[in-house]
Every structure is written in C-alpha cells, then in structure tokens.
Amino acid sequence: MTPHERNPMKILVVGAGATGGYFGTMLARSGQDVTFLVRPGRAAALRADGLRVAGRDEEWVLDAPRLVTAGETPAGGPYDLVLLGVKSTALDAALTDLAPFVSPGTAVLPLLNGMAHLDALDARFGAGAVLGGVAKVVTTLDDSGTIRRLAPLAHLALGERDGAVSPRVKEIRTVLEDAGIDAPVPASIVTAMWHKWVFITTIGAVTSLMRGTVGEVYDAPGGPGLGPAILAEGAAVAAAAGHPLPERERAATLAVVSAPGSPMVPSLYRDLVAGRPTEVEHLFGDLTARARALGVPTPLLDLATLHLRVHQRRIDAAGHGQ
C-alpha cells in the first residue's frame, strides 16, 4: 500500500521552530494530516507568511499550515501522534498547552535532548503514552521566522522505552520514512537518548566554556585536548548509568569536536552568545546531578554547568527568563 492509499495519520506538532517545524513540514508535504500547536505570535506570523523551510538550494512552503493555539478548542483530533518539538525552557508551558489535545491512544514522541523531560511527560500523560526519541537535524530559525536547513540530515530515531517493537512504533516509523525522514528503531531508545545526551553536552561544553566555534577552540594552543577530556567525563556517566558509549559513537563525537577550522556550534551556544536562556538545567544540571549520584567525577562538565548557570541568573535577574 502506498502512502497515498493509507489514511493519513493525525499528527500534532508542538512548536513550529527549527526542529518541530522542519519535521512537521516534511510530514505535511508527504500527505499526513498535520496541525501545529503554537503561541499566538508565531501563529500570526505563520498565517501571514506561511511556514517556510529554506536552504540547500531549495525552499519548501506551507502556505496555509493548519494551526491551533493554547486555549482553543482542540481541532483536527483526536490525534494519533504528538511530536513535542520545544526546548526544555518551554517545556512546562508546552505541557499545559498540550494537555487538552492528548486523548487515550495518543502517542507522545518528544524530540528534546537529555532525559528529564520523560519524568515530566510521564507525570502528566502516563508512561504508557510516552515514547523515546532522538532527533538529529541541522536547522535554525532565523529572524524572519524561516527555518534554515544547513544540511540535508533528517533523522528521528524512536522506540518504546522498554525495547518492544510495538504496532504503533512500526506505524509511526513507516509514516516518518514515507516523508523522507530516516527513522530507525534501535534496540534501546533510552540508550540512544543517553548517547545523544553525551554528544550534545560535549559540544555544548567545549563551545560555551571557550566562547568559540569548534574550530576556534581546537586550533588554539591547548585546544585539542579539551573535547576528548569532556567527552570522557560524559561517557563515564553514561557507562555508570548502564549505557556505555560504543567505540563508533565515541569516535564520531571525537571527530566532530576535533575538526580544525570547523564553524560548528550547537544551538545552546547560539542562545548563550545572543543573551537568551539556555537549557542549562535540563542538559547540564541533570547530567552532573546524576554523575554525583553515581559517584562519577565530572570537573569540566561541572565548570560548564556553573558557567551557564551564571549566565542564566543574569537572564532571570533581567526578567528575560521566558
């Protein structure tokens, strides 16, 4: 049966930013029934200009994306799938906004990095509703509201957190792959989430501590040793938690943080230098707290956490924490 012969899946994408907007646009273009749950300001911009994904010599436009805002009567449901594509700084508000749209049978697939969001989702919707997910894209939201695609990568691993390959996981994987999204189902999605967490905190710590791109850090005297040292700390925490980093994952992360001249920076770094809130507690505070509980020393990750907390306290004191 082709994608067009199947009934479209009813999908709610929470957030229409660099990650959720990117995947949601791909799903809508493939014929799925996609609604975006967004804040009023973003809704007004999308109604005026459409949802745009540009880059790689190509532009995709949803001229009239189906939108709903918090407090509106749920439309287009009941939903089969929710893609939660917000940052952890917006998670609490998103859960409140999302609650009326989750019905019995709705699968919630979070795209956040780290692990702490699982506890919040379980508490709100029940553990049975919540899948594990790992998103890998290279996108950013520019000042005009356009999603800029910096590389063709579109990877969304998913799975039941107990490792079962359930009918709903099979169906969601098919829908994602029909949309051109690489959607593997690893043997343990929780382990995959840990490995992504180690990667994102490694590159985040390198760039935020040194206030520079990967290449600027690596090319400076003494720079080549920083990435491997931070990676070793994160990998030790993951191993102590029961999710050791395979050699191929370690080598891949080392290659990223050991690239001379690389302009790469994560979104956390972009938020830091722009004076915006960062995901310090969700990504770094939680990881270092788990390290303490497991008896794993993490001096460099602790330093990065402190650095980001100082920044966050300035943001909060200025009243710009939201």
Short mmCIF file of C-alpha atoms in Angstrom, two decimals:
data_model
loop_
_atom_site.label_atom_id
_atom_site.label_comp_id
_atom_site.label_asym_id
_atom_site.label_seq_id
_atom_site.Cartn_x
_atom_site.Cartn_y
_atom_site.Cartn_z
CA MET A 1 0.00 0.00 0.00
CA THR A 2 1.45 3.40 -0.96
CA PRO A 3 1.44 6.44 1.35
CA HIS A 4 -1.40 7.95 -0.64
CA GLU A 5 -3.57 4.84 -0.26
CA ARG A 6 -3.30 4.84 3.53
CA ASN A 7 -5.43 7.08 5.69
CA PRO A 8 -3.22 9.96 6.82
CA MET A 9 -2.09 9.91 10.42
CA LYS A 10 -3.44 12.76 12.54
CA ILE A 11 -0.34 14.47 13.91
CA LEU A 12 0.00 17.41 16.28
CA VAL A 13 3.38 19.15 16.23
CA VAL A 14 4.01 21.21 19.35
CA GLY A 15 6.09 24.15 18.24
CA ALA A 16 6.96 25.23 14.72
CA GLY A 17 10.59 26.07 15.30
CA ALA A 18 13.80 24.71 13.86
CA THR A 19 13.12 21.08 14.81
CA GLY A 20 9.35 20.65 15.08
CA GLY A 21 8.67 22.93 12.14
CA TYR A 22 11.16 21.05 9.98
CA PHE A 23 9.78 17.59 10.67
CA GLY A 24 6.20 18.84 10.60
CA THR A 25 6.70 20.40 7.18
CA MET A 26 8.15 17.17 5.81
CA LEU A 27 5.20 15.20 7.17
CA ALA A 28 2.63 17.65 5.80
CA ARG A 29 4.32 17.61 2.38
CA SER A 30 4.02 13.82 2.34
CA GLY A 31 0.26 13.97 2.78
CA GLN A 32 -0.11 13.46 6.52
CA ASP A 33 -2.76 15.37 8.49
CA VAL A 34 -0.54 17.81 10.43
CA THR A 35 -1.59 20.54 12.86
CA PHE A 36 0.88 22.85 14.61
CA LEU A 37 0.23 23.93 18.21
CA VAL A 38 1.93 27.32 18.51
CA ARG A 39 1.92 30.50 20.54
CA PRO A 40 -0.29 33.38 19.29
CA GLY A 41 2.64 35.43 17.98
CA ARG A 42 4.03 32.55 15.93
CA ALA A 43 0.52 31.74 14.72
CA ALA A 44 0.04 35.27 13.41
CA ALA A 45 3.34 35.16 11.54
CA LEU A 46 2.58 31.75 10.02
CA ARG A 47 -0.88 32.83 8.91
CA ALA A 48 0.64 35.87 7.23
CA ASP A 49 3.72 34.32 5.63
CA GLY A 50 3.25 30.54 5.73
CA LEU A 51 5.73 28.06 7.17
CA ARG A 52 8.97 28.18 5.24
CA VAL A 53 11.97 25.86 5.19
CA ALA A 54 14.85 27.17 3.09
CA GLY A 55 18.39 26.11 2.34
CA ARG A 56 20.40 23.66 0.28
CA ASP A 57 19.20 25.50 -2.86
CA GLU A 58 15.60 24.57 -2.12
CA GLU A 59 12.60 26.10 -0.39
CA TRP A 60 9.52 24.37 0.98
CA VAL A 61 6.46 26.44 1.84
CA LEU A 62 3.23 25.50 3.59
CA ASP A 63 1.14 28.48 2.54
CA ALA A 64 -1.70 27.73 4.95
CA PRO A 65 -0.47 25.40 7.69
CA ARG A 66 -3.19 24.11 9.99
CA LEU A 67 -2.67 25.90 13.31
CA VAL A 68 -4.11 25.84 16.79
CA THR A 69 -3.14 27.90 19.82
CA ALA A 70 -3.37 27.19 23.53
CA GLY A 71 -6.85 27.62 24.92
CA GLU A 72 -8.60 26.95 21.63
CA THR A 73 -10.99 24.05 21.28
CA PRO A 74 -8.91 21.10 20.07
CA ALA A 75 -9.27 20.87 16.31
CA GLY A 76 -8.33 18.09 13.93
CA GLY A 77 -8.19 15.44 16.64
CA PRO A 78 -8.19 13.08 18.24
CA TYR A 79 -4.52 12.90 17.41
CA ASP A 80 -2.64 9.68 16.77
CA LEU A 81 0.76 11.23 17.36
CA VAL A 82 2.18 14.28 19.10
CA LEU A 83 5.67 15.46 18.14
CA LEU A 84 6.94 17.59 21.01
CA GLY A 85 9.43 19.91 19.37
CA VAL A 86 10.13 22.57 22.01
CA LYS A 87 13.22 23.31 24.06
CA SER A 88 13.25 22.40 27.74
CA THR A 89 12.95 26.08 28.67
CA ALA A 90 9.43 25.99 27.20
CA LEU A 91 8.51 22.50 28.40
CA ASP A 92 6.33 23.37 31.39
CA ALA A 93 4.21 25.78 29.38
CA ALA A 94 4.03 23.35 26.47
CA LEU A 95 2.72 20.54 28.68
CA THR A 96 -0.08 22.78 29.95
CA ASP A 97 -0.92 23.89 26.41
CA LEU A 98 -0.78 20.32 25.12
CA ALA A 99 -2.86 18.57 27.77
CA PRO A 100 -6.31 19.14 26.17
CA PHE A 101 -5.07 17.65 22.89
CA VAL A 102 -3.86 14.30 24.27
CA SER A 103 -6.51 11.57 24.18
CA PRO A 104 -6.39 7.90 25.16
CA GLY A 105 -4.39 6.24 22.41
CA THR A 106 -2.32 9.33 21.55
CA ALA A 107 1.41 8.56 21.32
CA VAL A 108 3.68 11.37 22.52
CA LEU A 109 7.11 11.47 20.85
CA PRO A 110 9.44 14.05 22.44
CA LEU A 111 12.30 15.48 20.41
CA LEU A 112 14.16 17.07 23.34
CA ASN A 113 17.74 16.23 24.30
CA GLY A 114 18.52 14.84 27.73
CA MET A 115 16.28 12.68 29.89
CA ALA A 116 14.48 14.81 32.49
CA HIS A 117 11.54 15.58 30.21
CA LEU A 118 10.47 11.93 30.37
CA ASP A 119 9.60 12.27 34.05
CA ALA A 120 7.52 15.39 33.35
CA LEU A 121 5.70 13.73 30.45
CA ASP A 122 5.06 10.54 32.41
CA ALA A 123 3.59 12.53 35.29
CA ARG A 124 1.25 14.45 33.00
CA PHE A 125 0.17 11.81 30.48
CA GLY A 126 1.21 8.44 31.90
CA ALA A 127 4.30 6.46 30.98
CA GLY A 128 2.35 4.31 28.52
CA ALA A 129 1.71 7.30 26.26
CA VAL A 130 5.32 8.44 26.04
CA LEU A 131 7.85 7.10 23.55
CA GLY A 132 11.57 7.77 23.49
CA GLY A 133 13.01 9.83 20.66
CA VAL A 134 16.29 11.14 19.30
CA ALA A 135 16.22 13.88 16.68
CA LYS A 136 19.22 14.81 14.57
CA VAL A 137 18.83 17.79 12.24
CA VAL A 138 20.97 20.78 11.30
CA THR A 139 18.47 23.63 11.22
CA THR A 140 17.99 27.04 12.77
CA LEU A 141 15.16 29.58 12.93
CA ASP A 142 16.20 32.94 11.50
CA ASP A 143 14.94 36.38 12.45
CA SER A 144 12.27 36.28 9.74
CA GLY A 145 10.78 33.06 11.14
CA THR A 146 12.12 30.93 8.29
CA ILE A 147 13.61 27.55 9.18
CA ARG A 148 17.10 27.43 7.67
CA ARG A 149 18.21 23.95 6.64
CA LEU A 150 22.00 23.84 6.94
CA ALA A 151 22.40 20.18 5.94
CA PRO A 152 20.08 17.54 4.47
CA LEU A 153 20.08 15.46 7.66
CA ALA A 154 16.60 14.37 8.83
CA HIS A 155 16.94 11.63 11.43
CA LEU A 156 14.37 10.73 14.07
CA ALA A 157 15.02 7.52 16.00
CA LEU A 158 12.12 6.29 18.11
CA GLY A 159 11.00 3.39 20.21
CA GLU A 160 9.13 2.07 23.20
CA ARG A 161 11.23 2.68 26.28
CA ASP A 162 11.06 -1.00 27.26
CA GLY A 163 12.57 -2.02 23.91
CA ALA A 164 9.41 -3.61 22.47
CA VAL A 165 8.74 -3.02 18.77
CA SER A 166 5.05 -2.22 19.11
CA PRO A 167 2.48 -1.79 16.33
CA ARG A 168 2.35 1.96 16.97
CA VAL A 169 6.13 2.26 16.64
CA LYS A 170 6.03 0.34 13.35
CA GLU A 171 3.26 2.59 12.04
CA ILE A 172 4.99 5.81 13.09
CA ARG A 173 8.27 4.64 11.56
CA THR A 174 6.51 3.98 8.25
CA VAL A 175 4.89 7.42 8.29
CA LEU A 176 8.20 9.13 9.01
CA GLU A 177 10.08 7.20 6.36
CA ASP A 178 7.37 7.91 3.78
CA ALA A 179 8.06 11.60 4.47
CA GLY A 180 11.78 11.19 3.77
CA ILE A 181 12.78 11.08 7.44
CA ASP A 182 15.32 8.45 8.48
CA ALA A 183 13.50 6.69 11.34
CA PRO A 184 15.46 3.80 12.87
CA VAL A 185 14.12 1.86 15.84
CA PRO A 186 17.19 0.99 17.95
CA ALA A 187 17.27 -1.96 20.30
CA SER A 188 17.17 0.54 23.19
CA ILE A 189 15.89 4.05 22.51
CA VAL A 190 16.84 5.02 26.07
CA THR A 191 20.46 4.10 25.35
CA ALA A 192 20.30 6.11 22.12
CA MET A 193 19.00 9.08 24.11
CA TRP A 194 21.91 8.79 26.54
CA HIS A 195 24.39 8.73 23.68
CA LYS A 196 22.87 11.84 22.08
CA TRP A 197 22.96 13.50 25.51
CA VAL A 198 26.69 12.81 25.81
CA PHE A 199 27.27 14.24 22.32
CA ILE A 200 25.26 17.42 22.85
CA THR A 201 26.80 18.18 26.25
CA THR A 202 30.29 17.56 24.90
CA ILE A 203 29.99 20.00 22.04
CA GLY A 204 27.98 22.39 24.21
CA ALA A 205 30.61 22.43 26.95
CA VAL A 206 33.51 22.88 24.51
CA THR A 207 31.97 25.85 22.72
CA SER A 208 30.28 27.56 25.66
CA LEU A 209 33.25 27.34 28.02
CA MET A 210 35.63 28.73 25.41
CA ARG A 211 33.09 31.04 23.73
CA GLY A 212 34.10 29.91 20.29
CA THR A 213 33.36 27.56 17.43
CA VAL A 214 34.67 24.00 17.47
CA GLY A 215 37.45 25.05 15.09
CA GLU A 216 38.42 28.13 17.09
CA VAL A 217 38.81 26.01 20.21
CA TYR A 218 40.64 23.15 18.50
CA ASP A 219 43.04 25.45 16.63
CA ALA A 220 44.16 27.31 19.77
CA PRO A 221 47.22 26.09 21.70
CA GLY A 222 45.96 23.55 24.22
CA GLY A 223 42.62 23.28 22.46
CA PRO A 224 42.84 19.76 21.01
CA GLY A 225 42.75 18.17 24.45
CA LEU A 226 39.53 19.80 25.67
CA GLY A 227 36.97 17.91 23.60
CA PRO A 228 38.32 14.44 24.40
CA ALA A 229 38.51 15.28 28.12
CA ILE A 230 34.90 16.48 28.28
CA LEU A 231 33.74 13.51 26.23
CA ALA A 232 35.48 11.13 28.63
CA GLU A 233 33.51 12.60 31.53
CA GLY A 234 30.14 12.32 29.79
CA ALA A 235 30.90 8.81 28.59
CA ALA A 236 31.81 7.78 32.13
CA VAL A 237 28.43 8.99 33.42
CA ALA A 238 26.59 7.13 30.66
CA ALA A 239 28.53 3.94 31.40
CA ALA A 240 27.81 4.18 35.11
CA ALA A 241 24.12 4.60 34.28
CA GLY A 242 24.19 1.38 32.26
CA HIS A 243 24.52 2.90 28.78
CA PRO A 244 28.19 2.65 27.76
CA LEU A 245 29.24 4.53 24.66
CA PRO A 246 30.23 2.21 21.78
CA GLU A 247 33.57 2.94 20.17
CA ARG A 248 31.90 4.09 16.95
CA GLU A 249 29.85 6.68 18.86
CA ARG A 250 32.92 7.86 20.75
CA ALA A 251 34.92 8.14 17.52
CA ALA A 252 32.12 10.05 15.78
CA THR A 253 31.87 12.59 18.60
CA LEU A 254 35.65 12.99 18.75
CA ALA A 255 35.70 13.67 15.02
CA VAL A 256 33.15 16.47 15.45
CA VAL A 257 34.99 18.22 18.31
CA SER A 258 38.43 17.66 16.77
CA ALA A 259 37.92 19.34 13.41
CA PRO A 260 40.38 22.13 12.58
CA GLY A 261 38.63 25.24 11.30
CA SER A 262 35.15 23.84 11.93
CA PRO A 263 32.47 26.55 12.19
CA MET A 264 30.17 24.22 14.11
CA VAL A 265 28.34 25.45 17.20
CA PRO A 266 25.25 23.96 18.86
CA SER A 267 22.03 25.89 19.43
CA LEU A 268 22.94 26.19 23.13
CA TYR A 269 25.99 28.24 22.17
CA ARG A 270 23.93 30.44 19.85
CA ASP A 271 21.48 31.09 22.69
CA LEU A 272 24.35 31.87 25.07
CA VAL A 273 26.07 34.47 22.90
CA ALA A 274 22.72 36.04 21.96
CA GLY A 275 21.87 36.56 25.62
CA ARG A 276 18.94 34.15 25.59
CA PRO A 277 18.04 31.47 28.16
CA THR A 278 19.81 28.15 27.71
CA GLU A 279 18.89 24.58 28.56
CA VAL A 280 21.50 24.51 31.33
CA GLU A 281 19.49 22.62 33.94
CA HIS A 282 17.90 20.14 31.56
CA LEU A 283 21.15 19.26 29.79
CA PHE A 284 23.95 20.00 32.25
CA GLY A 285 22.39 20.31 35.69
CA ASP A 286 20.63 16.96 35.35
CA LEU A 287 23.69 15.21 33.93
CA THR A 288 26.03 16.44 36.66
CA ALA A 289 23.46 15.59 39.35
CA ARG A 290 23.29 12.03 38.01
CA ALA A 291 27.10 11.95 37.97
CA ARG A 292 27.16 12.84 41.68
CA ALA A 293 24.59 10.15 42.47
CA LEU A 294 26.65 7.60 40.54
CA GLY A 295 29.95 8.67 42.08
CA VAL A 296 31.46 9.83 38.78
CA PRO A 297 33.72 12.93 38.89
CA THR A 298 32.96 15.48 36.17
CA PRO A 299 35.09 18.60 36.84
CA LEU A 300 34.89 20.02 33.32
CA LEU A 301 31.15 19.41 32.99
CA ASP A 302 30.70 20.95 36.45
CA LEU A 303 32.60 24.02 35.25
CA ALA A 304 30.44 24.29 32.13
CA THR A 305 27.32 23.96 34.29
CA LEU A 306 28.48 26.76 36.58
CA HIS A 307 29.34 28.99 33.62
CA LEU A 308 25.90 28.51 32.10
CA ARG A 309 24.16 28.97 35.46
CA VAL A 310 25.83 32.35 35.93
CA HIS A 311 24.53 33.36 32.52
CA GLN A 312 21.05 32.08 33.36
CA ARG A 313 20.95 34.00 36.64
CA ARG A 314 21.70 37.20 34.73
CA ILE A 315 18.87 36.43 32.34
CA ASP A 316 16.48 35.72 35.20
CA ALA A 317 17.50 38.86 37.08
CA ALA A 318 16.82 40.95 34.00
CA GLY A 319 13.38 39.41 33.67
CA HIS A 320 14.10 37.66 30.37
CA GLY A 321 13.95 34.07 31.57
CA GLN A 322 10.91 33.17 29.48
#
